[in-house]
Every structure is written in structure tokens, then in C-alpha cells.
Short mmCIF file of N, CA and C in Angstrom, two decimals:
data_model
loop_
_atom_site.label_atom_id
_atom_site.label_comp_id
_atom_site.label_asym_id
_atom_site.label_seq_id
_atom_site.Cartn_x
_atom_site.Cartn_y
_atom_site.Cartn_z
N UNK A 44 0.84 -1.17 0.00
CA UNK A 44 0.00 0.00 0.00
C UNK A 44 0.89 1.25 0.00
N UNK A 45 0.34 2.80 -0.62
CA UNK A 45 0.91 3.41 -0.88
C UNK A 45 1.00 4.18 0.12
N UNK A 46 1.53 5.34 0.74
CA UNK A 46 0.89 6.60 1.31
C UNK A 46 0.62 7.81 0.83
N UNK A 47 -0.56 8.24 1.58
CA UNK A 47 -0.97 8.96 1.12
C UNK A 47 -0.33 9.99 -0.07
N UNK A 48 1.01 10.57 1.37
CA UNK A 48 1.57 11.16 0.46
C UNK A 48 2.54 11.04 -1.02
N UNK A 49 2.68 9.95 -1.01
CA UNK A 49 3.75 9.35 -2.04
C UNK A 49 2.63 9.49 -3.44
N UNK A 50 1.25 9.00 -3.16
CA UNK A 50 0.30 9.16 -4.53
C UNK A 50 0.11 10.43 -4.65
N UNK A 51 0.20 11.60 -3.69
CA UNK A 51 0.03 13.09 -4.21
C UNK A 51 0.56 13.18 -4.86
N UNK A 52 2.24 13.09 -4.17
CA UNK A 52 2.80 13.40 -4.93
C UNK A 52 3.45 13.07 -6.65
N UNK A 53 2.85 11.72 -6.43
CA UNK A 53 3.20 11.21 -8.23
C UNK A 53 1.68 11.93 -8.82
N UNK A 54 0.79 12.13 -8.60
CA UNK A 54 -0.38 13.25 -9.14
C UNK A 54 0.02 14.51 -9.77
N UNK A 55 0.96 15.05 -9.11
CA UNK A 55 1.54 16.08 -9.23
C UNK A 55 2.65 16.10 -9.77
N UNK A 56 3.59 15.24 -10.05
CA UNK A 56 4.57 15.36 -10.90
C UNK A 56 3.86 14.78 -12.36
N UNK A 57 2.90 13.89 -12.18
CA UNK A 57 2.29 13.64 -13.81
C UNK A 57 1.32 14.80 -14.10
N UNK A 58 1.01 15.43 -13.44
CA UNK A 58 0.50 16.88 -14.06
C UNK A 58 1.42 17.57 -14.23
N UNK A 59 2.32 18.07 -13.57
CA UNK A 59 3.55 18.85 -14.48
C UNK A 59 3.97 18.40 -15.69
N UNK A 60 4.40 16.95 -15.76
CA UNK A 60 4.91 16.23 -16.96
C UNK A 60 3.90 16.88 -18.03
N UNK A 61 2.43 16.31 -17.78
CA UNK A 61 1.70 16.26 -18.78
C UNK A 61 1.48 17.99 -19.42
N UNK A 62 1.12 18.75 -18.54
CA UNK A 62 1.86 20.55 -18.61
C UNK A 62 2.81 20.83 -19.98
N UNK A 63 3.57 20.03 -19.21
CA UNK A 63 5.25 20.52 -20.00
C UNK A 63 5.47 19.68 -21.38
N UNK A 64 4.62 18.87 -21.58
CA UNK A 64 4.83 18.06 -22.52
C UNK A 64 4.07 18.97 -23.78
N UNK A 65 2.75 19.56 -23.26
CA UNK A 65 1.84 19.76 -23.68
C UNK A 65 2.29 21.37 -24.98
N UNK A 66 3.11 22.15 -23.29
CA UNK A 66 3.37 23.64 -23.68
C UNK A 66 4.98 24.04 -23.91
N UNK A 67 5.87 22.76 -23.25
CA UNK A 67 7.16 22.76 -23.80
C UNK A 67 7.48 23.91 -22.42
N UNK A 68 6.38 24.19 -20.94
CA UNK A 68 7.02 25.11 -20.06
C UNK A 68 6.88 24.61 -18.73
N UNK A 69 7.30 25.33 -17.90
CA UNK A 69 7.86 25.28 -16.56
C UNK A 69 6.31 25.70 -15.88
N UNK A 70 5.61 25.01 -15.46
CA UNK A 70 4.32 25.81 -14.23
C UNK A 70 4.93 27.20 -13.60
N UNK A 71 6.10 26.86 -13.00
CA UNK A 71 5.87 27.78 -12.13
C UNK A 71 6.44 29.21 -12.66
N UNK A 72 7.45 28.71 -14.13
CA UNK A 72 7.41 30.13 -14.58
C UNK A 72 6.26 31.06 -15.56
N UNK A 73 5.50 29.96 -16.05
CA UNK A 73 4.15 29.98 -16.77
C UNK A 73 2.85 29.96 -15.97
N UNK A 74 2.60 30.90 -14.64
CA UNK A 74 1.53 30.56 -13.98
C UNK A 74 0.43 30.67 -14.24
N UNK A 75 0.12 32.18 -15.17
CA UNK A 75 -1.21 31.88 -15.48
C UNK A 75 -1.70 30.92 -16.80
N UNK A 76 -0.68 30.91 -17.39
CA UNK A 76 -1.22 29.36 -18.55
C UNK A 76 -1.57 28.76 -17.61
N UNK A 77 -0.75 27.80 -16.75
CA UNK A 77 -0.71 27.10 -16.26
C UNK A 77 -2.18 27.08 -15.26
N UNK A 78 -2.55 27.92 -14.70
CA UNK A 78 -3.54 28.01 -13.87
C UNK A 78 -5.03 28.08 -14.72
N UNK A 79 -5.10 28.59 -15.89
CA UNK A 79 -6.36 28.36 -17.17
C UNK A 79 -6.44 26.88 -17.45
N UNK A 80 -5.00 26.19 -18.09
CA UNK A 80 -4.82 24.86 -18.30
C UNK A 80 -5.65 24.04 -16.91
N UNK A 81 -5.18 23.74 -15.83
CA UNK A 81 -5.28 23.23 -14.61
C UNK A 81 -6.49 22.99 -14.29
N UNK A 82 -7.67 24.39 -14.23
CA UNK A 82 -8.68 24.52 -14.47
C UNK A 82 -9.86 24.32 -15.02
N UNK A 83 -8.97 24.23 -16.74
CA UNK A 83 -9.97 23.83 -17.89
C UNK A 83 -10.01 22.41 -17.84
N UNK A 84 -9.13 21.73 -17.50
CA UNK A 84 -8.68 19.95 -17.59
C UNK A 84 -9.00 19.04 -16.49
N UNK A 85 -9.34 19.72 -15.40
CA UNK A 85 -9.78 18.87 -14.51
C UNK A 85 -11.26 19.49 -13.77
N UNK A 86 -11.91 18.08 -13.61
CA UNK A 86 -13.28 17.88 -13.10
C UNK A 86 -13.22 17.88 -11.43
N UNK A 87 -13.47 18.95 -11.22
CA UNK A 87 -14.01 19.86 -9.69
C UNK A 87 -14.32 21.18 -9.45
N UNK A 88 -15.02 21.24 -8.24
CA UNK A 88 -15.48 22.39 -8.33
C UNK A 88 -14.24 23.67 -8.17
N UNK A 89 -14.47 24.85 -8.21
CA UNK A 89 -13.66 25.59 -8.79
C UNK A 89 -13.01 26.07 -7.47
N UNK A 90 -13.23 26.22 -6.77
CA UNK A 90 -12.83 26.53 -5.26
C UNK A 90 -11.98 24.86 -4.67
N UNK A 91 -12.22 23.88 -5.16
CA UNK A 91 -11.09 23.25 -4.79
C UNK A 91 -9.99 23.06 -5.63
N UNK A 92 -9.98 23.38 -7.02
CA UNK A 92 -8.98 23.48 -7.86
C UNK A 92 -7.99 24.53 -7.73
N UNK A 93 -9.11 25.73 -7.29
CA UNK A 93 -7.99 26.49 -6.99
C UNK A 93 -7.24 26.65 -5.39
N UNK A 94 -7.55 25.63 -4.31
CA UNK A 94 -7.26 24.75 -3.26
C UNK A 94 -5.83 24.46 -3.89
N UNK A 95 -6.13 23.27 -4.91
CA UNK A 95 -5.03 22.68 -5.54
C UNK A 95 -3.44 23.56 -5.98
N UNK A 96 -4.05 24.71 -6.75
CA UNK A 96 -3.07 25.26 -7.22
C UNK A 96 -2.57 26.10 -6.23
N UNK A 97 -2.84 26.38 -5.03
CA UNK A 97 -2.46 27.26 -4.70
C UNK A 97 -1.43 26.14 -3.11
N UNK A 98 -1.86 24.83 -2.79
CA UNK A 98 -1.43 24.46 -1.76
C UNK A 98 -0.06 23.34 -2.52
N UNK A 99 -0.62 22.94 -3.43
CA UNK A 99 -0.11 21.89 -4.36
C UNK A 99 0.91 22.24 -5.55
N UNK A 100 0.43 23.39 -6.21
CA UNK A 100 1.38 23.31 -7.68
C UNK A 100 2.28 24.44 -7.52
N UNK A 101 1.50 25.46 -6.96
CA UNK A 101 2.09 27.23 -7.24
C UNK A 101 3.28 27.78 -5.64
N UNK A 102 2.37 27.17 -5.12
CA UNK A 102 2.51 27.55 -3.61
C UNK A 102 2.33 29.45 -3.54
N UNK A 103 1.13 29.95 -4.11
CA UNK A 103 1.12 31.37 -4.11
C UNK A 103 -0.78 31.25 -3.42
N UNK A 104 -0.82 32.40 -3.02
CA UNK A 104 -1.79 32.76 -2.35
C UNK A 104 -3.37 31.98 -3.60
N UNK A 105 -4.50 32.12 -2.79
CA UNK A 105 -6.31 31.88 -3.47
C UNK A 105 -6.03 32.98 -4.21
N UNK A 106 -5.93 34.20 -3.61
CA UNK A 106 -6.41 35.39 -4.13
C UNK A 106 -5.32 35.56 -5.28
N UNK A 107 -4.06 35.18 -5.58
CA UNK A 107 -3.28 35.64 -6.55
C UNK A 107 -3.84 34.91 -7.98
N UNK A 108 -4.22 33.40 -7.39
CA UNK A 108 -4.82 32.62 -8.57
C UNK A 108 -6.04 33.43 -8.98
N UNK A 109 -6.94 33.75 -8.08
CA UNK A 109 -7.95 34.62 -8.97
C UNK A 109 -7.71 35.79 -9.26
N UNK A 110 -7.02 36.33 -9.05
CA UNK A 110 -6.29 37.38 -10.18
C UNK A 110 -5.87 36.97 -11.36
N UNK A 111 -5.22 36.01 -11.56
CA UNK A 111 -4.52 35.14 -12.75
C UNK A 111 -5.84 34.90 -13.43
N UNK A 112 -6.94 34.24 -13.11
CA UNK A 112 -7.77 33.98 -13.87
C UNK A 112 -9.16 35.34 -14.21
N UNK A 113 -9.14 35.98 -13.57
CA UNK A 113 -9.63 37.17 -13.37
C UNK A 113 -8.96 38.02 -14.88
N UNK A 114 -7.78 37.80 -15.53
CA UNK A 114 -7.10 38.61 -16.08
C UNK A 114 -7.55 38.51 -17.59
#
């Protein structure tokens, strides 16, 4: 069996992969692609995606992501 954290974290490195494969860039120097992409591609509600990006991918504030998408 896995832990918990060990499956986050392969979640999260195959979403970067799949990212970078996609746009040929870096998330974290590409944030707001990256945060439209993230958004548009995965099934949840929008307040936990942006949960996601902000605890998980970016490590930047709720409110900066909705600025990013706000833009």
C-alpha cells in the first residue's frame, strides 16, 4: 500500500509532466497558462482546484490565482 503522500505526490509530478509536454514550459514560470490549463482539464469544483493550485502546484496565495484567472 501506498501513502498517502507518495500518490500526491506522483499526481503532481504527472501533471507537471503532462503541462510541459503539452506547452514545452515550466508551471511555475508559466503561472497563469498554467492556472487556465489546470482549471480547464480537470473535473471539480472551482474553489477546490484552486485549493489545488495554490497548496499543491504554485505555492502562491487563493487570491493571486484569482487574479490570474480574473485577467
Amino acid at each position: 500500500m501506498k501513502s498517502v503522500n507518495i500518490i500526491i505526490l506522483n499526481v503532481i509530478e504527472n501533471t507537471r509532466k503532462e503541462f510541459f509536454s503539452k506547452f514545452g514550459k515550466d508551471p511555475e514560470e508559466e503561472k497563469k497558462l498554467f492556472i487556465n490549463w489546470y482549471v480547464q482539464n480537470n473535473e471539480a469544483p472551482l474553489r477546490v482546484l484552486i485549493n489545488d493550485l495554490s497548496d499543491y502546484y504554485l505555492h502562491i496565495s487563493e487570491r493571486q490565482i484569482l487574479r490570474y484567472l480574473n485577467e
